[in-house]
Tab-separated table of C-alpha atoms in Angstrom:
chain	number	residue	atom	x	y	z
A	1	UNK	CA	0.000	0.000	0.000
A	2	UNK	CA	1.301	3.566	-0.947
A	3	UNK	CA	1.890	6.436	1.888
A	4	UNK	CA	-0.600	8.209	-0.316
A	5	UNK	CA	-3.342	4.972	0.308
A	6	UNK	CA	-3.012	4.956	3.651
A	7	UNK	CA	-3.328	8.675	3.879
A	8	UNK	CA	-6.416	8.432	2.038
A	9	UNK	CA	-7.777	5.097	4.172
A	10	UNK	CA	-6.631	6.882	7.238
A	11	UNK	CA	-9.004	10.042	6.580
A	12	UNK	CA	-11.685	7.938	5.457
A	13	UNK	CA	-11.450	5.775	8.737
A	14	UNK	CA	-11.628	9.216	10.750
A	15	UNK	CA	-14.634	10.553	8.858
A	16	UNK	CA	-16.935	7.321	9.571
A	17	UNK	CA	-16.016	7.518	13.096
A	18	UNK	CA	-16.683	11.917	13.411
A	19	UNK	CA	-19.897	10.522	11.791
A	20	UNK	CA	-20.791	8.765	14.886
A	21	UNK	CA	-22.925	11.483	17.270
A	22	UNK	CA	-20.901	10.368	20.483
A	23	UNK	CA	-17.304	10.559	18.859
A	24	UNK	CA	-15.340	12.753	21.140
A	25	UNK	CA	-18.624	14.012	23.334
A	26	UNK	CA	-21.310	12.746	25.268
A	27	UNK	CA	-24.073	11.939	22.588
A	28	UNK	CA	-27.269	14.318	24.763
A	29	UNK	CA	-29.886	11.973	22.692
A	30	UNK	CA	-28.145	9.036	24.517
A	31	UNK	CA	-27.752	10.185	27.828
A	32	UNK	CA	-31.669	11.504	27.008
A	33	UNK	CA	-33.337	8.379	26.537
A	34	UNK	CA	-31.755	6.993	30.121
A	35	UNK	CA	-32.484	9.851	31.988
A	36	UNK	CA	-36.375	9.370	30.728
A	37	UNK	CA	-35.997	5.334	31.384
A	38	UNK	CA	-34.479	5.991	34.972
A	39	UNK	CA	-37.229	9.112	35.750
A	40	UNK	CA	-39.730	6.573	34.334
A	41	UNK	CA	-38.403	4.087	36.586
A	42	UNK	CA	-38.707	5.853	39.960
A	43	UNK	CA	-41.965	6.895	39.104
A	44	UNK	CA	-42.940	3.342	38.560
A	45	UNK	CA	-41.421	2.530	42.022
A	46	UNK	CA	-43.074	5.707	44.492
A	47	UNK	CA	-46.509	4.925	42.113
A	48	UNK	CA	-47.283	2.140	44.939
A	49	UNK	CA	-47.999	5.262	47.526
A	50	UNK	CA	-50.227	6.736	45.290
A	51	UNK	CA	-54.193	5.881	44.978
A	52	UNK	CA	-55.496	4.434	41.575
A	53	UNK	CA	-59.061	6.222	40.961
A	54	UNK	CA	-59.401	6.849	37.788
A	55	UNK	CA	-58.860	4.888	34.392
A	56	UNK	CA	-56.566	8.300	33.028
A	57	UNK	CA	-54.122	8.074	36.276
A	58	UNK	CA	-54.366	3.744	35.395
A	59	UNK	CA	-53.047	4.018	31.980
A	60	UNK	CA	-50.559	6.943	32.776
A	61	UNK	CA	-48.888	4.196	35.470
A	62	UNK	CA	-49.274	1.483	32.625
A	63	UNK	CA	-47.342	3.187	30.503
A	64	UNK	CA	-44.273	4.710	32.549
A	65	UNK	CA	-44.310	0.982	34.065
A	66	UNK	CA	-44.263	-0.656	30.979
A	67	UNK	CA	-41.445	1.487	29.032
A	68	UNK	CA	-39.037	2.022	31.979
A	69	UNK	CA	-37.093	-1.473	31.861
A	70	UNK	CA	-37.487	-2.482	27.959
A	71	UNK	CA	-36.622	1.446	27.747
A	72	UNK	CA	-33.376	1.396	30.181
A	73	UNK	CA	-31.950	-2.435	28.260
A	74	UNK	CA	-32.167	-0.933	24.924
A	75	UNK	CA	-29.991	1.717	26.076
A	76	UNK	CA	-27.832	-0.395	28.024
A	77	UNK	CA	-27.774	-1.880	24.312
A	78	UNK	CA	-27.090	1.770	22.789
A	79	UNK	CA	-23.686	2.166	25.372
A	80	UNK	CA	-22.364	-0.979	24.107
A	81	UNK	CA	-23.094	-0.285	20.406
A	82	UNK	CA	-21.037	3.047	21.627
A	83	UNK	CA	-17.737	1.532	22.709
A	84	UNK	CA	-18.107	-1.207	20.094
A	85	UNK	CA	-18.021	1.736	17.135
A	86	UNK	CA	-16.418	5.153	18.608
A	87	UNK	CA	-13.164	6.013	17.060
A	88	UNK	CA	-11.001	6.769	20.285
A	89	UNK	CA	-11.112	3.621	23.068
A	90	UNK	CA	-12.800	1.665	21.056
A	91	UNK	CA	-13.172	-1.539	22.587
A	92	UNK	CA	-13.648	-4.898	20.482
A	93	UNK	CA	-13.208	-9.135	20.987
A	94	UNK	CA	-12.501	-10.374	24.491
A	95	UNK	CA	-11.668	-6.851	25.753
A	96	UNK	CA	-15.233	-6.080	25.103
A	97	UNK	CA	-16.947	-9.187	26.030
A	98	UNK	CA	-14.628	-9.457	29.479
A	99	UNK	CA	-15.176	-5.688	30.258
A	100	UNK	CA	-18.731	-6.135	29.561
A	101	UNK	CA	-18.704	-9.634	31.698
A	102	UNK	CA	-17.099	-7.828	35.072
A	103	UNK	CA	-19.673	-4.988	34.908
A	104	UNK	CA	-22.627	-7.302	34.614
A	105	UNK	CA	-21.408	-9.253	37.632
A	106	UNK	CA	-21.039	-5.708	39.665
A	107	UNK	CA	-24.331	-4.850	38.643
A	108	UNK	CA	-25.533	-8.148	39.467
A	109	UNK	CA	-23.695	-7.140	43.103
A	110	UNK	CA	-25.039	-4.215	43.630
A	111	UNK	CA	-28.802	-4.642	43.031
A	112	UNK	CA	-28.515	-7.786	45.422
A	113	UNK	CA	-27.211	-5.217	48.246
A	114	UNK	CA	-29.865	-3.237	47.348
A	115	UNK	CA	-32.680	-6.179	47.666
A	116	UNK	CA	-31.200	-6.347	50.993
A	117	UNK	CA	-32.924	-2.998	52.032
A	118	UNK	CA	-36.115	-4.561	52.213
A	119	UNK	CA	-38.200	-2.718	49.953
A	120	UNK	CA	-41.176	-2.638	48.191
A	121	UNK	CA	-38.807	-2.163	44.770
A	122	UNK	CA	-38.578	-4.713	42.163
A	123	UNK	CA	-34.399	-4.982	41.966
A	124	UNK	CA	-33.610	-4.764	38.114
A	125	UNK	CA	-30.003	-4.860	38.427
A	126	UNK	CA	-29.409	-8.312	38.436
A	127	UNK	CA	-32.034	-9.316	35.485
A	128	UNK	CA	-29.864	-6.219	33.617
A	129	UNK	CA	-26.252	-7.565	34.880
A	130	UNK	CA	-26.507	-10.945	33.510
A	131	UNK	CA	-28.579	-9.834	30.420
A	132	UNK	CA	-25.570	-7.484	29.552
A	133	UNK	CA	-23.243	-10.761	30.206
A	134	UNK	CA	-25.335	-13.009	27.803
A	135	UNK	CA	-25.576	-9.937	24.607
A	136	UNK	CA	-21.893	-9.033	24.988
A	137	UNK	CA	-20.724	-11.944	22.923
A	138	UNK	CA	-23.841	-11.362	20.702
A	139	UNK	CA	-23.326	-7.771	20.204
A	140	UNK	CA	-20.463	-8.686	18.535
A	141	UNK	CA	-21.965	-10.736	15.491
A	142	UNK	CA	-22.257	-8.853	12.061
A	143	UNK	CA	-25.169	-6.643	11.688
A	144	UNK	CA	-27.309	-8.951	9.406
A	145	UNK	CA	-26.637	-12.004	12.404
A	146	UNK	CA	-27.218	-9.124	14.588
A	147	UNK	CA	-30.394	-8.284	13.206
A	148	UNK	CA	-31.450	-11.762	12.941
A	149	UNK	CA	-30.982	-12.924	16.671
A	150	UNK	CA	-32.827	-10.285	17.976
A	151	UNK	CA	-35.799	-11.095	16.079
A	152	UNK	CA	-35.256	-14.999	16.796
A	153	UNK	CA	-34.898	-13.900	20.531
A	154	UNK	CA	-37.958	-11.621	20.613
A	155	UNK	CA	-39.769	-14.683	18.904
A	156	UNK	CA	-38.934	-17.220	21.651
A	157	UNK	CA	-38.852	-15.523	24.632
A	158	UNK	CA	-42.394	-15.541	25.349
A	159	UNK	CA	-42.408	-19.353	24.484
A	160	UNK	CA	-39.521	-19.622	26.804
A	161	UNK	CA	-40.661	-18.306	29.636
A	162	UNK	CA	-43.985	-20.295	29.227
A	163	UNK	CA	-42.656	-23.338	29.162
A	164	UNK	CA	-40.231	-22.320	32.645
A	165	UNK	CA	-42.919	-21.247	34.378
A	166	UNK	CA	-44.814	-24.721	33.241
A	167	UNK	CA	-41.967	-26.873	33.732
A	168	UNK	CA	-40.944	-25.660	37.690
A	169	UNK	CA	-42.229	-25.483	41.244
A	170	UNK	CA	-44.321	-22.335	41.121
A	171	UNK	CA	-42.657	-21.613	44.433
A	172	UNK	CA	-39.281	-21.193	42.889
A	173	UNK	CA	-40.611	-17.823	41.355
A	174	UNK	CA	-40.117	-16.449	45.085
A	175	UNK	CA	-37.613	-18.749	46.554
A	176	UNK	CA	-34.784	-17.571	48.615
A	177	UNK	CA	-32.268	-20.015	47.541
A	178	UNK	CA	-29.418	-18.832	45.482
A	179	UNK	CA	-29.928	-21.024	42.083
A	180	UNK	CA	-33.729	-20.111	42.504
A	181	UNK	CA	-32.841	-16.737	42.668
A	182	UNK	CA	-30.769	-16.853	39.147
A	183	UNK	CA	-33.348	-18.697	37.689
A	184	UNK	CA	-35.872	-15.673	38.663
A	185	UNK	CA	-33.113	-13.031	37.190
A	186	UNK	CA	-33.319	-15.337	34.073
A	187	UNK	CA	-37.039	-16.908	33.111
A	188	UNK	CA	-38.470	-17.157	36.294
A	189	UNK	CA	-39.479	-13.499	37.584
A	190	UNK	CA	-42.811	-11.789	37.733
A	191	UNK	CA	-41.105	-8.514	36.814
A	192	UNK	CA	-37.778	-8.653	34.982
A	193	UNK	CA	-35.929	-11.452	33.245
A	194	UNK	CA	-33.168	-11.880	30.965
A	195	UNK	CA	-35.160	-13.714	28.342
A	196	UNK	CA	-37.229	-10.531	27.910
A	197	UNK	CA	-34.947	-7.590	28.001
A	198	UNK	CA	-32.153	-9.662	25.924
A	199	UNK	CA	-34.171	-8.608	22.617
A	200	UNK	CA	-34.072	-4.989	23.623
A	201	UNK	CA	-30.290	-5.060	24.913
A	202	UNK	CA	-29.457	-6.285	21.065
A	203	UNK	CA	-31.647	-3.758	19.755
A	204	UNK	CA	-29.996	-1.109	21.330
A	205	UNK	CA	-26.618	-2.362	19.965
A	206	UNK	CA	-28.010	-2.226	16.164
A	207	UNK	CA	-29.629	1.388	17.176
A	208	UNK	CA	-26.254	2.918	17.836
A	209	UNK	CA	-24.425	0.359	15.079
A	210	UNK	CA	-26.622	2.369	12.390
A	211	UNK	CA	-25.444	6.035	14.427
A	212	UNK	CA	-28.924	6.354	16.281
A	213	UNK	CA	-29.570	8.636	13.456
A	214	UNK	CA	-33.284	10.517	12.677
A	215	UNK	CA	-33.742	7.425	10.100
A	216	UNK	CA	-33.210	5.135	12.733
A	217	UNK	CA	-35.728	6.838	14.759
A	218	UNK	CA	-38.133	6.678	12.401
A	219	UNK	CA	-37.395	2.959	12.047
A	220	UNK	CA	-38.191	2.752	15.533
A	221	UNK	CA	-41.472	4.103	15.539
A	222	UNK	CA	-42.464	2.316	12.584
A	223	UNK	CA	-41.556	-0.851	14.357
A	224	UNK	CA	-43.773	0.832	17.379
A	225	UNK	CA	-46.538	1.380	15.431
A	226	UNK	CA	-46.687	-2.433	14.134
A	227	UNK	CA	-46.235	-4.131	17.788
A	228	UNK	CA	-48.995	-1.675	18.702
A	229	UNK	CA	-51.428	-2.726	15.647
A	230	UNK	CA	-50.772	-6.198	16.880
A	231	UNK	CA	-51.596	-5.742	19.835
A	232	UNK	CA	-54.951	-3.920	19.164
A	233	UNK	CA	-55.495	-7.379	16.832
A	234	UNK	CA	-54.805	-9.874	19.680
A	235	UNK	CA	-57.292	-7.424	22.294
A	236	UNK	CA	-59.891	-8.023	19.384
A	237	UNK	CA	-59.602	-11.982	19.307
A	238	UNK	CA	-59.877	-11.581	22.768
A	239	UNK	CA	-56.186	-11.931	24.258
A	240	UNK	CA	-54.363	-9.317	25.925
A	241	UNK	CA	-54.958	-5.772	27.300
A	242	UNK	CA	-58.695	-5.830	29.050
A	243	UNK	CA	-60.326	-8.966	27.719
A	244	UNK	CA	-57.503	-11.582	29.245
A	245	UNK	CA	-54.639	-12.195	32.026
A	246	UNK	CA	-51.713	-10.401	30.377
A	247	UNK	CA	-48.565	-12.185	32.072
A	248	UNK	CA	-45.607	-10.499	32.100
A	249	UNK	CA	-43.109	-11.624	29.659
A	250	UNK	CA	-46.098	-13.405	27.198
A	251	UNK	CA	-46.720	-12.409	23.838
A	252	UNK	CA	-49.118	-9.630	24.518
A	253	UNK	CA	-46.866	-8.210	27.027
A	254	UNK	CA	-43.589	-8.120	24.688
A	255	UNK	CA	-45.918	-6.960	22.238
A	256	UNK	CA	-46.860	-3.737	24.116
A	257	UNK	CA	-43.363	-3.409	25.401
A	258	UNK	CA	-42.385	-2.332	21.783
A	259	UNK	CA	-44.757	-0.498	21.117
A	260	UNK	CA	-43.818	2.027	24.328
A	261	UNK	CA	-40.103	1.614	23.840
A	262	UNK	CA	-39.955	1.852	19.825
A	263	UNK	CA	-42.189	4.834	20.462
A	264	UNK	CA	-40.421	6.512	23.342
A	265	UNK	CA	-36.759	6.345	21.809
A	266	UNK	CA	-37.754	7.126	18.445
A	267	UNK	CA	-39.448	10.659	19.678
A	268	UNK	CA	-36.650	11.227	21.948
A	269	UNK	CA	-34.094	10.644	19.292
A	270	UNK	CA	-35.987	13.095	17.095
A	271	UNK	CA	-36.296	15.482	19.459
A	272	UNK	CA	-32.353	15.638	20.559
A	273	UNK	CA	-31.166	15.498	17.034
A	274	UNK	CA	-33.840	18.462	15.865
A	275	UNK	CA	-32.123	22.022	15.935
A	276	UNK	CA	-35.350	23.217	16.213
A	277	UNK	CA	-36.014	21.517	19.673
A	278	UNK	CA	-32.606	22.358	21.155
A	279	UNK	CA	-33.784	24.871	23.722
A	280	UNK	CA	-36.488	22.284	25.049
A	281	UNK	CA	-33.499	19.910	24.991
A	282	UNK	CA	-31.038	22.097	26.774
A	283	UNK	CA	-33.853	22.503	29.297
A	284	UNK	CA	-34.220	19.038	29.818
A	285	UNK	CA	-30.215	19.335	31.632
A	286	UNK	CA	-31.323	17.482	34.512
A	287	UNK	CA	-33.176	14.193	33.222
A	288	UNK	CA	-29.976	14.369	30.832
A	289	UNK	CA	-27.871	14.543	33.776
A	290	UNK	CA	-29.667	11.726	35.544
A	291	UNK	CA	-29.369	9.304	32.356
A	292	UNK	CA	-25.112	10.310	32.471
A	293	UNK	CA	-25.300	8.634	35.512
A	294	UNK	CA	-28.142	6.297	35.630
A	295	UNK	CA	-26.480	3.653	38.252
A	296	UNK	CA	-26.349	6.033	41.230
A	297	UNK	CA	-29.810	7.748	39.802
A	298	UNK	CA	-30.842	4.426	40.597
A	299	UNK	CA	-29.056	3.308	44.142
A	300	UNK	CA	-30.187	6.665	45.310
A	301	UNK	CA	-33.724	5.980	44.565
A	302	UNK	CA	-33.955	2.879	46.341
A	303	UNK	CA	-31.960	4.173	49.147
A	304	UNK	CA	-34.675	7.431	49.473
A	305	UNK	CA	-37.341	4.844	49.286
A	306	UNK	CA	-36.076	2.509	52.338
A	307	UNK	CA	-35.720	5.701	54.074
A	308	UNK	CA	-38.950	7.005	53.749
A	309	UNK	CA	-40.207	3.648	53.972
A	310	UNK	CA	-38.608	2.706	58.390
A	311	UNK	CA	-38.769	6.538	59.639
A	312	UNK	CA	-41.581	7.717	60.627
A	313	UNK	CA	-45.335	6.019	60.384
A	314	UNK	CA	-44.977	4.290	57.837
A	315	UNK	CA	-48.412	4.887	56.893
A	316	UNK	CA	-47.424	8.339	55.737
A	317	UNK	CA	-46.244	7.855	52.476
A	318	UNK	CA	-49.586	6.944	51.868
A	319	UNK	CA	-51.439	9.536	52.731
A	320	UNK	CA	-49.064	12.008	51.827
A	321	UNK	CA	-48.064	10.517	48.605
A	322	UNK	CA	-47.502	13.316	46.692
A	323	UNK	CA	-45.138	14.839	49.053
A	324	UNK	CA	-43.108	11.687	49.514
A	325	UNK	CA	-43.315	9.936	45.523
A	326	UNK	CA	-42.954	13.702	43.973
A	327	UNK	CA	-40.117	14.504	46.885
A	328	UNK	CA	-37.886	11.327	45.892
A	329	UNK	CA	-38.257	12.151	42.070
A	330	UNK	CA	-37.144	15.245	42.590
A	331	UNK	CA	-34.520	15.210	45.043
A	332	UNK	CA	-33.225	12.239	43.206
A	333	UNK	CA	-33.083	13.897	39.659
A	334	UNK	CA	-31.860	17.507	41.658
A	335	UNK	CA	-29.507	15.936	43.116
A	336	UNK	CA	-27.786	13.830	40.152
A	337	UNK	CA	-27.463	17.181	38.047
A	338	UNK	CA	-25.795	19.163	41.064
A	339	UNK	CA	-23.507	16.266	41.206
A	340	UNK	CA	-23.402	16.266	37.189
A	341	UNK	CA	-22.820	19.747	37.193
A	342	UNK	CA	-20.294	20.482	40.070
A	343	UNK	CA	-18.142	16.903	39.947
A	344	UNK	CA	-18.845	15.168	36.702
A	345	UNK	CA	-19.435	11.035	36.615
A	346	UNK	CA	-21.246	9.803	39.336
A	347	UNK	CA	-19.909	8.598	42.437
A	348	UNK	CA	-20.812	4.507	41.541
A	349	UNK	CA	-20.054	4.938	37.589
A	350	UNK	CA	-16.721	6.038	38.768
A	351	UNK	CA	-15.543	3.187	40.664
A	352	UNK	CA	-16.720	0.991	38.369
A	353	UNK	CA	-14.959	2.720	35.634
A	354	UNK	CA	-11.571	2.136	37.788
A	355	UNK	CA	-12.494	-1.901	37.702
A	356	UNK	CA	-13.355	-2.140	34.130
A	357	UNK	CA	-11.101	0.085	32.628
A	358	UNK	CA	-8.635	-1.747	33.960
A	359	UNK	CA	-9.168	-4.965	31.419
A	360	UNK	CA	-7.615	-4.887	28.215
């Protein structure tokens, strides 16, 4: 090859990686959708204080409930798509699939010390530690294989976790016991499981593999819009939303799951990349700031909730709902941008970084 080739391959290589969004800066349409899956989140948590009395306030909860985890593992999916394709620390091969490996297994960590507090919360972490450990490998495939197993795993997972829940002691769903407790994280939960957010993880890896552009959006919320017609279908042959059990992880459920995620991302997306929106986006500094550092957004949360949940009555919450569900958002979401603002990465995302940025 001539010095004048490699020139030439050399700029080329530079310009497809400046044509990534997050190549030397935080990517705000990234750090946008989090902050929405992790406000989306707590709101889905302090909801249990607050009375259900009307079918408006019903299908508000339904929908920040249903988007907030599906939401927060195609983003997960997103970050790795980011160090799999940025120019500068790119990571790729083992490097990525070991890095990837230890911070599912801290995650995994850290949301059992958290199920330790006692609360009323549905942990995530774990179901989104070892899902992260199971799509590294995957993430890695070419896009069409890509593209292919995360159909194929969409397609099965509701079969999958049919036939667990057939196939073992119902009372392993709540068991204490450690290998109960993976199988819950995996097929067995009522709430999250691996076999359901893997689909979204991989998702999110193709998302930011094809730049996360407007197109991609678009893409997004066309895919919405057809999980959303079938699930208007399925409701009219009497399955689903209203007219039948919907169990979480079964077809209707995935179903809808798409239909609020595709939607969510792909109007966020638009919104961050539109010059027109950029003052409602620049607004928007703290939920931005609380998706930069999701993880502590998160511990804090829970930790706010246990709180609130051993001092005082503890029938207070209750009747002061507003005061207590609106003062944890809040405080939680204040608090991450003062700490966004003032230090930079949060506290937990920067002792991880120290562990995994030490492999490779």
């Amino acid at each position: 090859m001539s010095q004048q080739t490699a020139r030439l391959s050399a700029t080329q290589i530079d310009r497809d990686h400046v044509a990534y969004p997050w190549e030397r800066r935080r990517d705000p349409a990234v750090d946008l959708v989090r902050g929405v899956a992790i406000v989306c989140m707590v709101i889905a948590h302090v909801r249990v204080w607050a009375p259900v009395d009307s079918t408006l306030v019903t299908v508000a909860l339904l929908v920040v409930n249903n988007v907030a985890s599906p939401l927060f593992a195609t983003v997960m999916g997103i970050s790795a798509g980011i160090v799999l394709t940025r120019g500068s620390h790119r990571l790729v091969g083992a490097t990525f699939v070991a890095r990837n490996l230890v911070r599912g297994l801290i995650l995994i960590g850290i949301g059992v010390l958290l199920q330790q507090l006692g609360t009323f919360v549905a942990i995530v972490l774990m179901s989104l530690g070892a899902t992260l450990v199971v799509a590294s490998p995957l993430a890695l495939l070419p896009v069409p294989a890509l593209a292919a197993t995360t159909v194929v795993t969409f397609a099965v997972g509701p079969w999958v976790n049919s036939a667990a829940r057939a196939g073992l002691d119902p009372a392993r769903v709540y068991s204490t016991a450690w290998v109960d407790q993976v199988l819950q994280w995996f097929v067995l939960s009522t709430h999250y499981r691996v076999v359901s957010l893997l689909p979204f993880v991989l998702a999110g890896v193709l998302l930011a593999r094809y730049r996360l552009t407007v197109r991609t959006a678009l893409i997004s919320i066309g895919v919405a819009v057809i999980a959303g017609a079938a699930v208007i279908v399925l409701r009219l042959l009497g399955h689903g939303l209203g007219v039948s059990e919907v169990v979480s992880g079964g077809v209707p459920d995935a179903l809808l799951d798409v239909a609020l995620t595709g939607t969510a991302l792909g109007i966020i997306v638009l919104a961050a990349r539109s010059s027109v929106l950029q003052p409602a986006v620049t607004a928007l500094a703290p939920v931005r700031a609380a998706g930069a550092m999701a993880l502590t957004c998160y511990v804090l949360h829970v930790g706010l909730i246990a709180i609130a949940q051993r001092v005082g009555d503890p029938r207070a919450p209750y009747e002061h709902w507003l005061a207590y569900g609106g003062g944890i958002l809040v405080v939680t979401v204040l608090a991450c941008w003062a700490w966004w603002q003032v230090i930079g990465k949060g506290p937990i995302e920067r002792v991880m970084g120290l562990v995994t940025d030490r492999i490779g």
